[in-house]
Amino acid sequence: MEFQTFNFHPAISASIKEAGYVTPTPIQKDAIPTVLLGRDVMGLAQTGTGKTAAFALPILQRLMGGARGRVRALVVAPTRELAEQIHESFGTLGRQTGLKSVTVYGGVNVNPQIQKLKNGVEIVVACPGRLLDHIAQGTIDLSHLEVLVLDEADQMFDMGFLPDIRRILKQIPAKRQTLLFSATMPPDINKLASDILTDPVTVKVGNTAPPVTVSHAIYPVEQHLKTPLLLELLQHTDTESVLVFTRTKHRAKRLGEQLEKAGYKAASLQGNLSQNRRQAALDGFRDGTYQILVATDIAARGIDVSQISHVVNYDIPDTPEAYVHRIGRTGRAAKTGDAFTMVSSEDTVMVRTIEKKLGAPLERRTVDNFDYSIQAPKKDAEFARPPREQRPPRKQTDAKKGAVGSINPFKAEHPGSKPSGRPQTARPGAPAGHAAKVIFNSSRRGK
Ligand code: AMP
């Protein structure tokens, strides 16, 4: 199937071609005809599946007819970065249409937004808080709205935006087309969907499993050795651009600095940065100025850098859904990518939960030429573990009872082992918890 099947307006088809899209992704195949028919859609898809174009293209098609200069499509997204990306996609795919979009989010001067809204736009991509400000100030007119998109609804829920969303819903025409996209379906989103969607068509991609193009591995390591192990991995792995996740802003900042000190072109992206610096970090990562970006979950939400070759979970995420989101940053749009997750003994439960979600054990790897026996220096204790309140709640588990062999396998299986030579390939079929050895696959990155 090719894009011609959808019979888009020639101005849109030309931009699709320019963007280099040839074949629609599965979510595009399912969603585009449905959205073109004017139906409400519940889209279960994570970032990286092509979902932005899945709603942007049929919206552009709709907007080609009808009045110009009034807000007819509104996309609400959880973060400024995601809003910018969606706006850019509208810009790319609608380049020849004459349709205009504007982003509306907080943390930046409101006046340029007011001016652009005044000048007349057809598409608004907004974060909830600033949008409500504009509504309250009367600087946006949503009375002509025809299409509403709620993107990454589960993340908006996680970030506490649901009351804001409900407030926004009260301010827009009830007669409209509504598209709701979410990577997961927690009960509150299910409830929201049943409240706001009329006879929706559900489109679902891959049961929200991580992209199949990603190869996953976990690296058991003690907290204080995570940075040296990361440096070792970076040194021996052919990486294009690496997105590293930490659990806290502090850890993101500090790791970014450590990587810089080690000679890498690295930046950190975390909520304490001003919008300008966040944008500079993101732009620098996109254009290759930075090879490594260290980020927290919220800061990295929706980041679309198509050429990300590796995602490294310096800290394991708190939920399997977050794992899927993070991993969705690599292997985007059918490209291949690697996902490395560092785990220490306290991560036992989460590793099992993630494996359950993936339906398969994650391959354990150790790095042969790495000394796992180095003791934690006392002064590093602060960075050695996340602050207690930021660790996920721990259940009474086998780990607590002392059965941690499966989680700290290098201890059990490499007692005092000396590093030797290059890492070797993991033993096929190694059971969960088995410390296998690995060759860093440097020839497979075919992007
Ligand atoms: P998204 O899931 O919307 O964040 O898109 C992920 C990436 O896939 C973006 O870089 C898009 O430009 C790219 N993409 C979207 N649709 C296609 C397509 N049909 N063919 C190739 N790349 C695509």
mmCIF file of N, CA and C and ligand atoms in Angstrom, residues 3 19-25 28 46-54 82 85 89 302-306 332-333, ligand 1:
data_model
loop_
_atom_site.group_PDB
_atom_site.id
_atom_site.type_symbol
_atom_site.label_atom_id
_atom_site.label_comp_id
_atom_site.label_asym_id
_atom_site.label_seq_id
_atom_site.Cartn_x
_atom_site.Cartn_y
_atom_site.Cartn_z
ATOM 1 N N PHE A 3 0.939 5.782 -0.259
ATOM 2 C CA PHE A 3 0.163 6.937 0.183
ATOM 3 C C PHE A 3 -0.870 7.397 -0.855
ATOM 4 N N ALA A 19 8.917 14.555 2.321
ATOM 5 C CA ALA A 19 9.317 14.050 3.640
ATOM 6 C C ALA A 19 9.965 12.676 3.526
ATOM 7 N N GLY A 20 9.832 12.063 2.348
ATOM 8 C CA GLY A 20 10.460 10.757 2.131
ATOM 9 C C GLY A 20 9.596 9.591 2.581
ATOM 10 N N TYR A 21 8.333 9.856 2.854
ATOM 11 C CA TYR A 21 7.448 8.755 3.247
ATOM 12 C C TYR A 21 6.966 8.049 1.985
ATOM 13 N N VAL A 22 7.130 6.744 1.954
ATOM 14 C CA VAL A 22 6.664 5.984 0.799
ATOM 15 C C VAL A 22 5.479 5.110 1.197
ATOM 16 N N THR A 23 5.714 4.311 2.229
ATOM 17 C CA THR A 23 4.657 3.392 2.667
ATOM 18 C C THR A 23 4.096 3.868 3.991
ATOM 19 N N PRO A 24 2.790 3.880 4.143
ATOM 20 C CA PRO A 24 2.230 4.272 5.442
ATOM 21 C C PRO A 24 2.592 3.237 6.519
ATOM 22 N N THR A 25 2.810 3.706 7.711
ATOM 23 C CA THR A 25 3.071 2.786 8.828
ATOM 24 C C THR A 25 1.741 2.134 9.212
ATOM 25 N N GLN A 28 -0.878 4.434 10.444
ATOM 26 C CA GLN A 28 -1.351 5.331 9.379
ATOM 27 C C GLN A 28 -2.342 4.597 8.474
ATOM 28 N N GLN A 46 2.223 4.082 20.608
ATOM 29 C CA GLN A 46 3.275 4.855 21.259
ATOM 30 C C GLN A 46 3.966 5.745 20.235
ATOM 31 N N THR A 47 4.805 6.626 20.761
ATOM 32 C CA THR A 47 5.574 7.475 19.881
ATOM 33 C C THR A 47 6.558 6.600 19.082
ATOM 34 N N GLY A 48 6.837 6.973 17.873
ATOM 35 C CA GLY A 48 7.743 6.166 17.052
ATOM 36 C C GLY A 48 7.005 5.319 16.035
ATOM 37 N N THR A 49 5.680 5.318 16.109
ATOM 38 C CA THR A 49 4.902 4.480 15.206
ATOM 39 C C THR A 49 4.408 5.255 13.981
ATOM 40 N N GLY A 50 4.669 6.546 13.981
ATOM 41 C CA GLY A 50 4.168 7.380 12.884
ATOM 42 C C GLY A 50 2.790 7.946 13.203
ATOM 43 N N LYS A 51 2.458 8.009 14.476
ATOM 44 C CA LYS A 51 1.087 8.426 14.819
ATOM 45 C C LYS A 51 0.841 9.909 14.551
ATOM 46 N N THR A 52 1.889 10.735 14.584
ATOM 47 C CA THR A 52 1.664 12.160 14.336
ATOM 48 C C THR A 52 1.122 12.367 12.924
ATOM 49 N N ALA A 53 1.774 11.754 11.951
ATOM 50 C CA ALA A 53 1.280 11.893 10.569
ATOM 51 C C ALA A 53 -0.074 11.215 10.412
ATOM 52 N N ALA A 54 -0.328 10.185 11.238
ATOM 53 C CA ALA A 54 -1.618 9.479 11.145
ATOM 54 C C ALA A 54 -2.776 10.418 11.431
ATOM 55 N N LEU A 82 7.002 17.912 22.794
ATOM 56 C CA LEU A 82 6.092 17.167 21.917
ATOM 57 C C LEU A 82 5.247 18.141 21.093
ATOM 58 N N GLN A 85 7.241 19.301 18.261
ATOM 59 C CA GLN A 85 7.396 18.276 17.227
ATOM 60 C C GLN A 85 6.158 18.130 16.365
ATOM 61 N N SER A 89 5.749 18.760 12.424
ATOM 62 C CA SER A 89 5.175 17.796 11.474
ATOM 63 C C SER A 89 4.107 18.459 10.619
ATOM 64 N N GLY A 302 8.230 12.021 24.211
ATOM 65 C CA GLY A 302 7.902 12.320 22.808
ATOM 66 C C GLY A 302 9.066 12.751 21.945
ATOM 67 N N ILE A 303 10.273 12.759 22.500
ATOM 68 C CA ILE A 303 11.408 13.187 21.683
ATOM 69 C C ILE A 303 11.460 12.367 20.396
ATOM 70 N N ASP A 304 11.534 13.049 19.304
ATOM 71 C CA ASP A 304 11.606 12.345 18.035
ATOM 72 C C ASP A 304 12.929 12.668 17.373
ATOM 73 N N VAL A 305 13.861 11.805 17.569
ATOM 74 C CA VAL A 305 15.132 11.951 16.861
ATOM 75 C C VAL A 305 15.289 10.629 16.122
ATOM 76 N N SER A 306 14.954 10.673 14.849
ATOM 77 C CA SER A 306 14.811 9.420 14.109
ATOM 78 C C SER A 306 16.075 8.576 14.132
ATOM 79 N N ARG A 332 12.882 3.760 15.812
ATOM 80 C CA ARG A 332 11.719 4.505 15.340
ATOM 81 C C ARG A 332 11.492 4.272 13.856
ATOM 82 N N ALA A 333 10.222 4.188 13.523
ATOM 83 C CA ALA A 333 9.814 4.029 12.131
ATOM 84 C C ALA A 333 10.678 2.998 11.406
HETATM 85 P P1 AMP B 1 5.911 9.644 15.386
HETATM 86 O O1 AMP B 1 5.491 8.307 15.924
HETATM 87 O O2 AMP B 1 4.763 10.389 14.840
HETATM 88 O O3 AMP B 1 6.687 10.415 16.424
HETATM 89 O O4 AMP B 1 6.887 9.396 14.135
HETATM 90 C C1 AMP B 1 8.116 8.753 14.247
HETATM 91 C C2 AMP B 1 9.037 9.057 13.091
HETATM 92 O O5 AMP B 1 8.641 8.329 11.941
HETATM 93 C C3 AMP B 1 9.115 10.514 12.664
HETATM 94 O O6 AMP B 1 10.462 10.839 12.474
HETATM 95 C C4 AMP B 1 8.373 10.562 11.347
HETATM 96 O O7 AMP B 1 8.894 11.562 10.497
HETATM 97 C C5 AMP B 1 8.645 9.182 10.786
HETATM 98 N N1 AMP B 1 7.549 8.685 9.933
HETATM 99 C C6 AMP B 1 6.236 8.833 10.121
HETATM 100 N N2 AMP B 1 5.540 8.218 9.138
HETATM 101 C C7 AMP B 1 6.439 7.680 8.297
HETATM 102 C C8 AMP B 1 6.338 6.916 7.096
HETATM 103 N N3 AMP B 1 5.162 6.562 6.577
HETATM 104 N N4 AMP B 1 7.472 6.533 6.501
HETATM 105 C C9 AMP B 1 8.672 6.857 7.034
HETATM 106 N N5 AMP B 1 8.845 7.569 8.177
HETATM 107 C C10 AMP B 1 7.735 7.972 8.808
#
